[in-house]
Amino acid sequence: MAAKKAEQALVGRWRSILVLHARVQCELDRALHGHGLCGSDFEVLDVLAGSPDEDGHGSRGYRVQQLSERVHLSQSALSRLVDRLERDGLVERAMCPEDRRGVRVALTPKGRARHGEALPVQRAVLHRLLAG
């Protein structure tokens, strides 16, 4: 009986996490729409904005595989998202200098500016829904 209650509590916690994730994601999508982004778009821009270059400044981007690990999207979903961001001029792809088979994704100046405009909006949603 105790094991069954513990299992039910665990499943209840899991479902609460799913509800919270869906609620936050929907709110981010709504709030970021005015910047031409959805929550996943912003997450990619935000991760890329934090990628250091060789000197620890700026951004030289991430390999697609590294990026997929940080934004928790499948490589195919990420590839479609990066295609769209590239068409919009927010990111660029280039061959990896250290491995010519790899592709590196980095922010463009337009992408850095869009990220900067949307950052306070995204952080405000996170603060409102997750803080406290």
mmCIF file of C-alpha atoms in Angstrom, residues 4 15 21 44-45 64 68 79 87 111-112 118 125 132:
data_model
loop_
_atom_site.group_PDB
_atom_site.id
_atom_site.type_symbol
_atom_site.label_atom_id
_atom_site.label_comp_id
_atom_site.label_asym_id
_atom_site.label_seq_id
_atom_site.Cartn_x
_atom_site.Cartn_y
_atom_site.Cartn_z
ATOM 1 C CA LYS A 4 1.512 2.280 -4.345
ATOM 2 C CA ARG A 15 2.605 15.343 -14.284
ATOM 3 C CA HIS A 21 6.570 23.126 -18.676
ATOM 4 C CA VAL A 44 18.664 28.642 -29.467
ATOM 5 C CA LEU A 45 19.554 32.344 -29.675
ATOM 6 C CA VAL A 64 24.911 21.405 -34.217
ATOM 7 C CA SER A 68 21.038 20.016 -29.644
ATOM 8 C CA SER A 79 17.987 21.468 -38.057
ATOM 9 C CA ARG A 87 16.531 32.314 -43.526
ATOM 10 C CA GLY A 111 20.466 37.646 -34.265
ATOM 11 C CA ARG A 112 22.437 39.198 -31.406
ATOM 12 C CA ALA A 118 13.731 39.617 -26.485
ATOM 13 C CA VAL A 125 8.022 35.431 -18.090
ATOM 14 C CA GLY A 132 9.115 32.045 -5.602
#
